[in-house]
Structures are given as C-alpha cells and as structure tokens.
mmCIF file of C-alpha atoms in Angstrom:
data_model
loop_
_atom_site.group_PDB
_atom_site.id
_atom_site.type_symbol
_atom_site.label_atom_id
_atom_site.label_comp_id
_atom_site.label_asym_id
_atom_site.label_seq_id
_atom_site.Cartn_x
_atom_site.Cartn_y
_atom_site.Cartn_z
ATOM 1 C CA MET A 2 69.581 20.018 34.630
ATOM 2 C CA LYS A 3 67.617 18.900 31.565
ATOM 3 C CA ASN A 4 68.099 15.268 32.594
ATOM 4 C CA VAL A 5 66.686 15.975 36.063
ATOM 5 C CA ARG A 6 63.640 17.680 34.583
ATOM 6 C CA PHE A 7 63.153 14.780 32.190
ATOM 7 C CA ILE A 8 63.263 12.281 35.082
ATOM 8 C CA VAL A 9 60.793 14.346 37.115
ATOM 9 C CA ILE A 10 58.384 14.457 34.136
ATOM 10 C CA ILE A 11 58.682 10.700 33.602
ATOM 11 C CA ILE A 12 58.039 10.002 37.303
ATOM 12 C CA ALA A 13 54.997 12.300 37.259
ATOM 13 C CA LEU A 14 53.602 10.489 34.217
ATOM 14 C CA LEU A 15 54.228 7.058 35.711
ATOM 15 C CA LEU A 16 53.061 7.892 39.230
ATOM 16 C CA PRO A 17 49.384 6.923 38.668
ATOM 17 C CA PHE A 18 50.489 3.548 37.318
ATOM 18 C CA ILE A 19 53.001 3.079 40.143
ATOM 19 C CA MET A 20 50.290 3.860 42.713
ATOM 20 C CA LYS A 21 47.880 1.504 40.972
ATOM 21 C CA ALA A 22 50.461 -1.263 41.088
ATOM 22 C CA GLN A 23 50.541 -0.877 44.863
ATOM 23 C CA THR A 24 46.936 -2.032 45.116
ATOM 24 C CA VAL A 25 46.550 -5.746 45.788
ATOM 25 C CA PHE A 26 43.206 -7.411 45.121
ATOM 26 C CA TYR A 27 41.713 -10.257 47.150
ATOM 27 C CA ASP A 28 38.836 -12.498 46.121
ATOM 28 C CA ALA A 29 35.878 -11.536 48.324
ATOM 29 C CA SER A 30 34.717 -15.158 48.494
ATOM 30 C CA VAL A 31 37.000 -15.715 51.495
ATOM 31 C CA PHE A 32 35.021 -13.237 53.620
ATOM 32 C CA PRO A 33 31.613 -13.680 55.302
ATOM 33 C CA LEU A 34 28.581 -13.001 53.130
ATOM 34 C CA LEU A 35 25.601 -11.660 55.058
ATOM 35 C CA GLY A 36 21.972 -11.799 53.966
ATOM 36 C CA LYS A 37 21.745 -15.396 52.689
ATOM 37 C CA ILE A 38 19.044 -17.674 54.000
ATOM 38 C CA SER A 39 20.900 -20.722 52.673
ATOM 39 C CA ASP A 40 24.452 -21.546 51.614
ATOM 40 C CA ALA A 41 23.226 -24.264 49.247
ATOM 41 C CA THR A 42 22.940 -21.886 46.270
ATOM 42 C CA GLU A 43 24.055 -22.618 42.708
ATOM 43 C CA THR A 44 26.769 -19.965 43.016
ATOM 44 C CA ARG A 45 27.963 -17.949 46.011
ATOM 45 C CA TYR A 46 26.196 -14.707 45.138
ATOM 46 C CA GLU A 47 22.569 -15.874 45.014
ATOM 47 C CA ARG A 48 19.644 -15.819 47.424
ATOM 48 C CA LEU A 49 17.714 -19.094 47.036
ATOM 49 C CA PRO A 50 18.987 -22.666 47.421
ATOM 50 C CA ALA A 51 19.573 -24.657 44.246
ATOM 51 C CA GLY A 52 16.879 -27.136 45.299
ATOM 52 C CA LEU A 53 14.195 -24.551 44.530
ATOM 53 C CA LYS A 54 15.219 -24.173 40.899
ATOM 54 C CA ASP A 55 12.610 -26.629 39.627
ATOM 55 C CA LEU A 56 10.002 -25.673 42.251
ATOM 56 C CA SER A 57 9.959 -21.892 41.932
ATOM 57 C CA ARG A 58 8.246 -19.964 39.171
ATOM 58 C CA PRO A 59 10.783 -18.975 36.448
ATOM 59 C CA LEU A 60 10.485 -15.261 37.253
ATOM 60 C CA VAL A 61 11.193 -15.875 40.944
ATOM 61 C CA TRP A 62 14.170 -18.030 40.056
ATOM 62 C CA SER A 63 15.539 -15.341 37.740
ATOM 63 C CA LEU A 64 15.146 -12.649 40.408
ATOM 64 C CA GLU A 65 16.803 -14.722 43.122
ATOM 65 C CA LYS A 66 20.065 -14.165 41.285
ATOM 66 C CA ASN A 67 19.851 -10.450 42.122
ATOM 67 C CA THR A 68 22.031 -9.862 45.174
ATOM 68 C CA ALA A 69 19.613 -7.601 47.080
ATOM 69 C CA GLY A 70 20.436 -7.577 50.785
ATOM 70 C CA LEU A 71 23.750 -9.407 50.451
ATOM 71 C CA ALA A 72 26.826 -7.802 52.008
ATOM 72 C CA ILE A 73 30.490 -8.728 52.455
ATOM 73 C CA ARG A 74 32.089 -8.206 55.870
ATOM 74 C CA PHE A 75 35.830 -7.736 56.318
ATOM 75 C CA CYS A 76 38.461 -5.933 58.348
ATOM 76 C CA THR A 77 41.467 -3.953 57.055
ATOM 77 C CA ASP A 78 43.932 -1.241 57.999
ATOM 78 C CA SER A 79 44.376 -0.084 54.406
ATOM 79 C CA ARG A 80 44.428 3.636 53.628
ATOM 80 C CA GLN A 81 42.396 3.006 50.476
ATOM 81 C CA ILE A 82 39.719 0.536 49.407
ATOM 82 C CA SER A 83 39.121 -0.448 45.801
ATOM 83 C CA VAL A 84 36.799 -3.004 44.211
ATOM 84 C CA ARG A 85 36.664 -4.958 40.989
ATOM 85 C CA TRP A 86 33.406 -6.687 40.135
ATOM 86 C CA GLU A 87 31.558 -8.315 37.289
ATOM 87 C CA THR A 88 27.765 -8.212 37.158
ATOM 88 C CA LEU A 89 25.606 -10.994 35.834
ATOM 89 C CA ASN A 90 23.499 -9.018 33.357
ATOM 90 C CA ASP A 91 24.717 -5.391 33.252
ATOM 91 C CA PHE A 92 21.035 -4.557 33.735
ATOM 92 C CA THR A 93 19.505 -1.102 33.255
ATOM 93 C CA MET A 94 16.112 0.455 34.031
ATOM 94 C CA ASN A 95 14.664 3.848 33.150
ATOM 95 C CA HIS A 96 13.590 4.702 36.709
ATOM 96 C CA MET A 97 16.483 3.458 38.854
ATOM 97 C CA ALA A 98 20.065 4.683 39.113
ATOM 98 C CA PRO A 99 22.827 2.326 37.912
ATOM 99 C CA THR A 100 24.487 2.698 41.328
ATOM 100 C CA GLY A 101 21.404 1.097 42.896
ATOM 101 C CA ILE A 102 20.931 -1.558 40.239
ATOM 102 C CA LYS A 103 24.535 -2.772 39.998
ATOM 103 C CA GLY A 104 26.752 -0.586 42.182
ATOM 104 C CA LEU A 105 28.358 -1.306 45.555
ATOM 105 C CA ASP A 106 28.119 0.572 48.864
ATOM 106 C CA LEU A 107 30.829 0.666 51.525
ATOM 107 C CA TYR A 108 30.025 1.219 55.220
ATOM 108 C CA CYS A 109 32.332 1.484 58.238
ATOM 109 C CA LEU A 110 31.565 0.494 61.840
ATOM 110 C CA GLU A 111 32.052 3.452 64.174
ATOM 111 C CA ASN A 112 31.166 2.979 67.869
ATOM 112 C CA ASP A 113 28.897 0.057 66.953
ATOM 113 C CA GLU A 114 27.046 2.125 64.340
ATOM 114 C CA TRP A 115 27.373 1.790 60.576
ATOM 115 C CA THR A 116 28.493 4.909 58.719
ATOM 116 C CA TYR A 117 28.331 5.395 54.957
ATOM 117 C CA VAL A 118 31.762 5.726 53.315
ATOM 118 C CA ASN A 119 31.184 5.888 49.558
ATOM 119 C CA THR A 120 29.725 4.132 46.523
ATOM 120 C CA ALA A 121 31.477 2.185 43.783
ATOM 121 C CA ARG A 122 29.939 3.270 40.479
ATOM 122 C CA PRO A 123 29.476 0.676 37.723
ATOM 123 C CA VAL A 124 30.739 1.548 34.262
ATOM 124 C CA ALA A 125 30.183 -1.721 32.381
ATOM 125 C CA LYS A 126 29.605 -5.423 32.978
ATOM 126 C CA LYS A 127 33.090 -5.419 34.475
ATOM 127 C CA SER A 128 33.957 -2.423 36.647
ATOM 128 C CA GLU A 129 36.789 -1.240 38.851
ATOM 129 C CA ALA A 130 36.634 1.682 41.253
ATOM 130 C CA THR A 131 38.526 3.239 44.124
ATOM 131 C CA VAL A 132 35.835 3.646 46.759
ATOM 132 C CA ILE A 133 37.874 5.634 49.282
ATOM 133 C CA SER A 134 41.482 6.771 49.597
ATOM 134 C CA ASN A 135 43.771 8.921 51.782
ATOM 135 C CA MET A 136 42.414 7.452 55.018
ATOM 136 C CA GLU A 137 44.358 7.297 58.260
ATOM 137 C CA LYS A 138 46.074 3.925 58.531
ATOM 138 C CA LYS A 139 44.142 2.096 61.225
ATOM 139 C CA GLU A 140 42.125 -1.082 61.483
ATOM 140 C CA ARG A 141 38.479 -0.744 60.436
ATOM 141 C CA GLU A 142 35.449 -3.014 60.336
ATOM 142 C CA LEU A 143 33.819 -2.666 56.918
ATOM 143 C CA MET A 144 30.710 -3.884 55.115
ATOM 144 C CA LEU A 145 30.232 -3.854 51.351
ATOM 145 C CA TYR A 146 26.645 -4.029 50.093
ATOM 146 C CA LEU A 147 26.083 -5.808 46.774
ATOM 147 C CA PRO A 148 23.770 -4.729 43.906
ATOM 148 C CA LEU A 149 19.999 -4.657 44.335
ATOM 149 C CA TYR A 150 18.795 -5.464 40.817
ATOM 150 C CA ASP A 151 21.646 -7.377 39.207
ATOM 151 C CA GLY A 152 23.725 -10.385 40.111
ATOM 152 C CA ILE A 153 27.416 -10.773 40.838
ATOM 153 C CA VAL A 154 29.724 -13.110 38.925
ATOM 154 C CA SER A 155 32.842 -12.179 40.866
ATOM 155 C CA ILE A 156 34.103 -9.483 43.200
ATOM 156 C CA GLU A 157 37.540 -8.538 44.517
ATOM 157 C CA ILE A 158 38.541 -6.075 47.221
ATOM 158 C CA GLY A 159 41.681 -4.021 46.683
ATOM 159 C CA ILE A 160 43.905 -2.659 49.461
ATOM 160 C CA ASP A 161 47.395 -1.194 49.864
ATOM 161 C CA SER A 162 50.081 -3.806 49.273
ATOM 162 C CA SER A 163 51.471 -3.206 52.766
ATOM 163 C CA ALA A 164 48.059 -3.412 54.475
ATOM 164 C CA PHE A 165 46.250 -6.208 56.279
ATOM 165 C CA ILE A 166 42.866 -7.626 55.257
ATOM 166 C CA GLY A 167 41.048 -10.378 57.085
ATOM 167 C CA GLN A 168 37.937 -11.701 58.740
ATOM 168 C CA PRO A 169 35.782 -9.275 60.760
ATOM 169 C CA LYS A 170 36.717 -9.185 64.433
ATOM 170 C CA ILE A 171 33.378 -7.788 65.636
ATOM 171 C CA ASP A 172 30.219 -9.822 65.187
ATOM 172 C CA LEU A 173 28.020 -7.018 63.885
ATOM 173 C CA PRO A 174 25.471 -7.063 62.401
ATOM 174 C CA ARG A 175 24.536 -10.028 64.647
ATOM 175 C CA ARG A 176 23.983 -13.120 62.545
ATOM 176 C CA THR A 177 22.056 -15.285 65.010
ATOM 177 C CA ASN A 178 18.263 -15.172 64.660
ATOM 178 C CA PRO A 179 18.095 -12.843 61.643
ATOM 179 C CA VAL A 180 15.037 -10.927 60.512
ATOM 180 C CA VAL A 181 13.602 -12.529 57.363
ATOM 181 C CA ALA A 182 11.647 -10.188 55.073
ATOM 182 C CA TYR A 183 9.486 -11.330 52.149
ATOM 183 C CA GLY A 184 7.930 -9.133 49.519
ATOM 184 C CA THR A 185 7.985 -7.211 46.283
ATOM 185 C CA SER A 186 10.101 -4.877 44.164
ATOM 186 C CA ILE A 187 9.972 -2.289 46.932
ATOM 187 C CA LEU A 188 11.375 -4.754 49.437
ATOM 188 C CA GLN A 189 14.005 -5.834 46.891
ATOM 189 C CA GLY A 190 15.155 -2.208 46.799
ATOM 190 C CA GLY A 191 13.403 -0.506 43.882
ATOM 191 C CA CYS A 192 14.297 2.265 43.362
ATOM 192 C CA ALA A 193 17.051 3.129 45.847
ATOM 193 C CA SER A 194 19.887 5.185 44.399
ATOM 194 C CA ARG A 195 22.446 2.892 46.017
ATOM 195 C CA PRO A 196 22.343 -0.527 47.745
ATOM 196 C CA GLY A 197 22.686 0.738 51.316
ATOM 197 C CA MET A 198 19.384 2.608 51.011
ATOM 198 C CA ALA A 199 17.114 -0.412 50.498
ATOM 199 C CA TYR A 200 14.901 -0.455 53.560
ATOM 200 C CA THR A 201 15.973 -3.936 54.657
ATOM 201 C CA ASN A 202 19.593 -2.729 54.645
ATOM 202 C CA ILE A 203 18.645 0.393 56.620
ATOM 203 C CA LEU A 204 16.801 -1.776 59.149
ATOM 204 C CA SER A 205 19.772 -4.124 59.383
ATOM 205 C CA ARG A 206 22.029 -1.224 60.333
ATOM 206 C CA LYS A 207 19.506 0.192 62.809
ATOM 207 C CA LEU A 208 18.969 -3.190 64.445
ATOM 208 C CA ASN A 209 22.622 -4.204 63.991
ATOM 209 C CA ARG A 210 21.176 -7.568 63.056
ATOM 210 C CA GLU A 211 21.291 -9.540 59.826
ATOM 211 C CA VAL A 212 18.185 -9.001 57.691
ATOM 212 C CA ILE A 213 17.521 -11.452 54.875
ATOM 213 C CA ASN A 214 15.936 -9.858 51.800
ATOM 214 C CA LEU A 215 13.508 -12.134 49.952
ATOM 215 C CA GLY A 216 12.066 -9.413 47.748
ATOM 216 C CA PHE A 217 11.166 -10.486 44.194
ATOM 217 C CA SER A 218 10.175 -7.667 41.877
ATOM 218 C CA GLY A 219 6.570 -8.119 40.750
ATOM 219 C CA ASN A 220 6.566 -11.618 42.196
ATOM 220 C CA GLY A 221 5.901 -11.408 45.922
ATOM 221 C CA GLN A 222 2.827 -13.573 45.337
ATOM 222 C CA LEU A 223 2.825 -15.809 48.422
ATOM 223 C CA ASP A 224 4.620 -18.772 46.861
ATOM 224 C CA TYR A 225 4.456 -21.580 49.385
ATOM 225 C CA GLU A 226 7.948 -22.903 48.711
ATOM 226 C CA ILE A 227 9.302 -19.538 49.858
ATOM 227 C CA ALA A 228 7.319 -19.848 53.100
ATOM 228 C CA GLU A 229 8.773 -23.304 53.625
ATOM 229 C CA LEU A 230 12.272 -21.944 53.086
ATOM 230 C CA MET A 231 11.650 -19.077 55.508
ATOM 231 C CA ALA A 232 10.351 -21.521 58.111
ATOM 232 C CA GLU A 233 13.675 -23.373 58.034
ATOM 233 C CA CYS A 234 15.408 -20.230 59.339
ATOM 234 C CA ASP A 235 15.393 -19.654 63.101
ATOM 235 C CA ALA A 236 14.405 -16.024 62.657
ATOM 236 C CA SER A 237 13.808 -13.400 65.315
ATOM 237 C CA LEU A 238 11.025 -11.963 63.142
ATOM 238 C CA TYR A 239 9.277 -12.586 59.841
ATOM 239 C CA ILE A 240 8.169 -9.533 57.823
ATOM 240 C CA LEU A 241 5.444 -10.177 55.241
ATOM 241 C CA ASP A 242 5.369 -7.178 52.890
ATOM 242 C CA PHE A 243 3.726 -8.666 49.804
ATOM 243 C CA MET A 244 0.632 -6.515 49.295
ATOM 244 C CA PRO A 245 1.636 -4.551 46.138
ATOM 245 C CA ASN A 246 1.960 -7.844 44.204
ATOM 246 C CA VAL A 247 -1.296 -9.610 45.105
ATOM 247 C CA ASN A 248 -4.972 -9.250 44.303
ATOM 248 C CA VAL A 249 -8.036 -9.872 46.450
ATOM 249 C CA GLU A 250 -8.304 -13.516 45.404
ATOM 250 C CA GLN A 251 -4.673 -14.243 46.260
ATOM 251 C CA ILE A 252 -4.987 -12.583 49.657
ATOM 252 C CA ASN A 253 -8.045 -14.662 50.477
ATOM 253 C CA GLU A 254 -6.714 -17.920 49.109
ATOM 254 C CA LYS A 255 -3.034 -17.845 50.024
ATOM 255 C CA THR A 256 -2.287 -15.563 52.985
ATOM 256 C CA GLU A 257 -3.406 -17.868 55.774
ATOM 257 C CA LYS A 258 -1.768 -20.921 54.224
ATOM 258 C CA PHE A 259 1.508 -19.016 53.762
ATOM 259 C CA TYR A 260 1.252 -17.883 57.381
ATOM 260 C CA ARG A 261 0.424 -21.402 58.579
ATOM 261 C CA ILE A 262 3.575 -22.840 56.963
ATOM 262 C CA LEU A 263 5.626 -20.401 59.037
ATOM 263 C CA ARG A 264 3.642 -20.814 62.223
ATOM 264 C CA ASP A 265 3.553 -24.609 62.216
ATOM 265 C CA LYS A 266 7.346 -24.714 62.059
ATOM 266 C CA ARG A 267 7.992 -21.628 64.232
ATOM 267 C CA PRO A 268 5.174 -21.406 66.803
ATOM 268 C CA ASP A 269 6.730 -18.565 68.803
ATOM 269 C CA THR A 270 8.391 -16.366 66.175
ATOM 270 C CA PRO A 271 6.775 -12.926 65.742
ATOM 271 C CA ILE A 272 5.208 -12.348 62.330
ATOM 272 C CA VAL A 273 4.456 -8.888 60.940
ATOM 273 C CA PHE A 274 2.021 -8.160 58.113
ATOM 274 C CA ILE A 275 2.291 -4.778 56.380
ATOM 275 C CA GLU A 276 -0.586 -3.055 54.616
ATOM 276 C CA GLU A 277 -0.545 -1.957 50.990
ATOM 277 C CA PRO A 278 1.200 1.442 50.845
ATOM 278 C CA ILE A 279 -0.940 4.485 50.150
ATOM 279 C CA PHE A 280 0.844 5.545 46.987
ATOM 280 C CA PRO A 281 0.870 9.301 46.160
ATOM 281 C CA PRO A 282 -1.223 9.018 42.954
ATOM 282 C CA ALA A 283 -4.045 7.492 45.022
ATOM 283 C CA LYS A 284 -4.825 11.008 46.233
ATOM 284 C CA TYR A 285 -6.026 11.787 42.693
ATOM 285 C CA ASP A 286 -6.530 8.392 41.006
ATOM 286 C CA LEU A 287 -9.871 7.183 42.352
ATOM 287 C CA ASP A 288 -9.421 3.670 40.946
ATOM 288 C CA MET A 289 -6.070 3.301 42.731
ATOM 289 C CA GLN A 290 -7.564 4.785 45.879
ATOM 290 C CA SER A 291 -10.369 2.239 45.807
ATOM 291 C CA LYS A 292 -8.018 -0.653 45.069
ATOM 292 C CA VAL A 293 -5.672 0.193 47.964
ATOM 293 C CA ARG A 294 -8.619 0.473 50.338
ATOM 294 C CA GLU A 295 -10.134 -2.829 49.166
ATOM 295 C CA LEU A 296 -6.844 -4.748 49.410
ATOM 296 C CA ASN A 297 -6.191 -3.497 52.920
ATOM 297 C CA GLU A 298 -9.734 -4.298 54.013
ATOM 298 C CA VAL A 299 -9.315 -7.874 52.786
ATOM 299 C CA LEU A 300 -5.964 -8.202 54.569
ATOM 300 C CA HIS A 301 -7.597 -6.962 57.776
ATOM 301 C CA THR A 302 -10.307 -9.586 57.397
ATOM 302 C CA VAL A 303 -7.722 -12.350 57.090
ATOM 303 C CA PHE A 304 -5.721 -10.951 59.997
ATOM 304 C CA ASP A 305 -8.799 -10.599 62.192
ATOM 305 C CA GLY A 306 -9.628 -14.215 61.390
ATOM 306 C CA LEU A 307 -6.215 -15.279 62.653
ATOM 307 C CA LYS A 308 -6.687 -13.278 65.843
ATOM 308 C CA ALA A 309 -10.107 -14.873 66.326
ATOM 309 C CA LYS A 310 -8.361 -18.251 66.210
ATOM 310 C CA LYS A 311 -6.163 -17.088 69.112
ATOM 311 C CA GLU A 312 -3.042 -16.740 66.990
ATOM 312 C CA ASN A 313 -0.348 -14.966 68.995
ATOM 313 C CA ASN A 314 2.786 -12.985 68.125
ATOM 314 C CA ILE A 315 1.273 -11.438 65.026
ATOM 315 C CA ARG A 316 0.911 -7.782 64.156
ATOM 316 C CA LEU A 317 -0.596 -5.829 61.284
ATOM 317 C CA ILE A 318 1.192 -2.552 60.556
ATOM 318 C CA SER A 319 -0.844 0.273 59.060
ATOM 319 C CA SER A 320 0.447 2.029 55.952
ATOM 320 C CA ALA A 321 -1.010 5.404 56.944
ATOM 321 C CA GLY A 322 1.773 7.977 56.817
ATOM 322 C CA MET A 323 4.520 5.374 56.476
ATOM 323 C CA ILE A 324 6.263 7.307 53.677
ATOM 324 C CA GLY A 325 5.000 10.725 54.660
ATOM 325 C CA THR A 326 2.077 12.709 53.289
ATOM 326 C CA ASP A 327 3.860 15.204 51.038
ATOM 327 C CA GLY A 328 4.002 12.910 47.978
ATOM 328 C CA GLU A 329 7.786 13.299 47.678
ATOM 329 C CA ALA A 330 8.891 9.773 48.560
ATOM 330 C CA THR A 331 8.645 7.875 45.254
ATOM 331 C CA VAL A 332 10.372 7.959 41.897
ATOM 332 C CA ASP A 333 7.322 6.970 39.830
ATOM 333 C CA GLY A 334 4.354 7.118 42.168
ATOM 334 C CA ILE A 335 5.051 3.564 43.360
ATOM 335 C CA HIS A 336 8.701 2.723 43.945
ATOM 336 C CA PHE A 337 10.519 4.509 46.716
ATOM 337 C CA THR A 338 13.338 7.005 46.478
ATOM 338 C CA ASP A 339 16.006 7.060 49.191
ATOM 339 C CA LEU A 340 13.737 9.458 51.078
ATOM 340 C CA GLY A 341 10.880 6.969 50.856
ATOM 341 C CA PHE A 342 13.044 4.104 52.043
ATOM 342 C CA LEU A 343 14.409 6.109 54.955
ATOM 343 C CA ARG A 344 10.920 7.149 56.036
ATOM 344 C CA TYR A 345 9.664 3.585 55.643
ATOM 345 C CA ALA A 346 12.502 2.136 57.732
ATOM 346 C CA GLU A 347 12.116 4.794 60.422
ATOM 347 C CA TYR A 348 8.367 4.101 60.524
ATOM 348 C CA LEU A 349 8.836 0.333 60.850
ATOM 349 C CA TYR A 350 11.828 0.315 63.201
ATOM 350 C CA PRO A 351 10.139 1.173 66.535
ATOM 351 C CA GLN A 352 7.307 -1.257 65.857
ATOM 352 C CA ILE A 353 9.710 -4.027 64.889
ATOM 353 C CA ILE A 354 12.100 -3.475 67.787
ATOM 354 C CA SER A 355 9.252 -3.450 70.307
ATOM 355 C CA PHE A 356 7.922 -6.697 68.828
ATOM 356 C CA ILE A 357 11.308 -8.435 68.916
ATOM 357 C CA LEU A 358 12.183 -7.244 72.428
ATOM 358 C CA LYS A 359 8.722 -7.434 74.023
#
C-alpha cells in the first residue's frame, strides 16, 4: 500500500513536467505575417524595407523595428496554445503596460468575426506562456498580434503533440488592397494595454481587412520616403494621422508634397486626413487649447487648397468627440487607453467604410 501511495505522489509531482513535455513548439516564421508593407526587411519581424535604412532618420529606423500591427495567422485543432518569444530590447515605459509594449494577443475567428482569447504576458527578454488551455479539440482559425513597442527576435507557437497546426484556411483578414495608416505614437499603439487594442488592429478586425501600421512614436513628421513606400502599395485607403507630431511650419511645407507623392502614384485611392485630437488637458490648458486650434486651422487651409485644385477622393475627419468628452480616454492626457482606442476606432470606422465602399 505504501508503494502505491509513493507512486501516486511521484506521478502527481511529475505531472506538470509530463504535461509540459506534451507541448510541441513550431517556429512561427512558417506562417503568414500580416501587417507588413514590404517583405524586403532586414529581418522577418520588421516594418520597413532594408533599402530605407540609409534614407530614413535614425529615430524612424529604430522605431520600424517595433512590431506594431504585425500578426501571425495560423490554424490548429490543439486544445491548448502556448508561445515562446524573445523581444529585441525588453523595453519598458512608465505609462504603458508591459503586455502592450512586448506582450502577445491571441484572437480566434468565430463566424467571420475576431474574438479575443487571451494575452501572453512577458516576464523577461525571453518569455514563455500558455495562452489558453482546456479547449474543445476542434480546428480553429487564429491570429496572434505581436508587440506594439518592442521588436521580436524569434517566436514559436506551442500546441499539443497530437494536434495539427498549419496555414490558415480562411483568407481573413483580407490581404488584397490593405488599408495603410501613417502617423504617430498613438497610431503605433501608445498606450494600449495589449496589442489587440491598438486602433489599427481594432479597425483591421472590424473591416476584416489587413491594416498596415506605419506609426512612429514622436516621428510621424511627413517623411517623404515613407510616402513613396506607401505609394508602392495598392491600398484601398491611406490614413494620414500625423498631426500630434508636426508644427505649423511642417504642415504648411510638407503636407501637400507628402500627399502629392501618394496621389501621383495612386490617382484613385481614397486618402483620409485626421485632425489633431482635442486632448483632455486642453479644456484647462489654454496654451494647448490654442495650439490644437491653430494646427487644425492650418490643416484645414491645406485641405481646402487641395479641394480648390479639384482633388478628389480626399476627406478630412474632425477630431470633435472622437474619444468622447468625459476626459476618461487617455493614460496621460495624450496617449490613449484601451477605452480611447476603442472610441477612436468606432468613430473612424463608419467614415472609413463609407469612403472605401462609396
């Protein structure tokens, strides 16, 4: 009897290790990677082609290595999903959750709609996490969002040893004619609590269309080489959301030229300009209030000039009420919380969909 009890105790102690041994990891590089405007990058998990390394400003080039907007698509019938990943910098910030900076988000396709499953929490430069377990064994279409404010060196997806994993069988989000969005730290995803809550990722799920995130924190300053890159993509829509990173002089000097690079290459593609957000502190900070008003007035002048030149398929979206009026949508008076991103995406979605489908 003592021997039986001893064996039971040993099995109980070893069970977690036995179960762990049943997880088999697969390099995620064999699966489609959504959100890239070019495959000619220095490494797989980057956003700009290697040819821009010597053309882009150093800060832009550093930020392009953040994997904002990138997502891995795969299909599996595993009862559990695990991930192992190594980040580029193990970056931290005092106003953004580590899960948003360097975590991973898993979504499942249900009746052609993407449903949040769970988040893989980072613990160090190298992390391993079981994202979900104890699921019914059936085939699922899955999407794994990559970090917003750090890069990826490597990533592996773990499944049951007896399970199947392979290429997605449903072409969603649609990858033809993606939406290409250019902008600032807010567009990059600051400060979402997890990758799936960046507004470009929310829009991608709502549209069920690939959205390419060209957000560069503090550096959405109308760099012409980025416009040229965007123009190479046969997009369904270009979103220009750069206002928090530019001043009056830059708006006057660079906006029309940036626009013209896109328009000359893509004469029929809709282009959306978005006003400077009305940040909550502007209700009390008179200098900020004045600055927001001045920037938006200058943008309107440029936009009206384009309309006067008979430019078509352009729209200027007002920032009034885009993140609500209760002041509860930011983490620091500027960067959005998940609530801010959700409100922003829900505000933009009907205007974008009507523009694409008009």
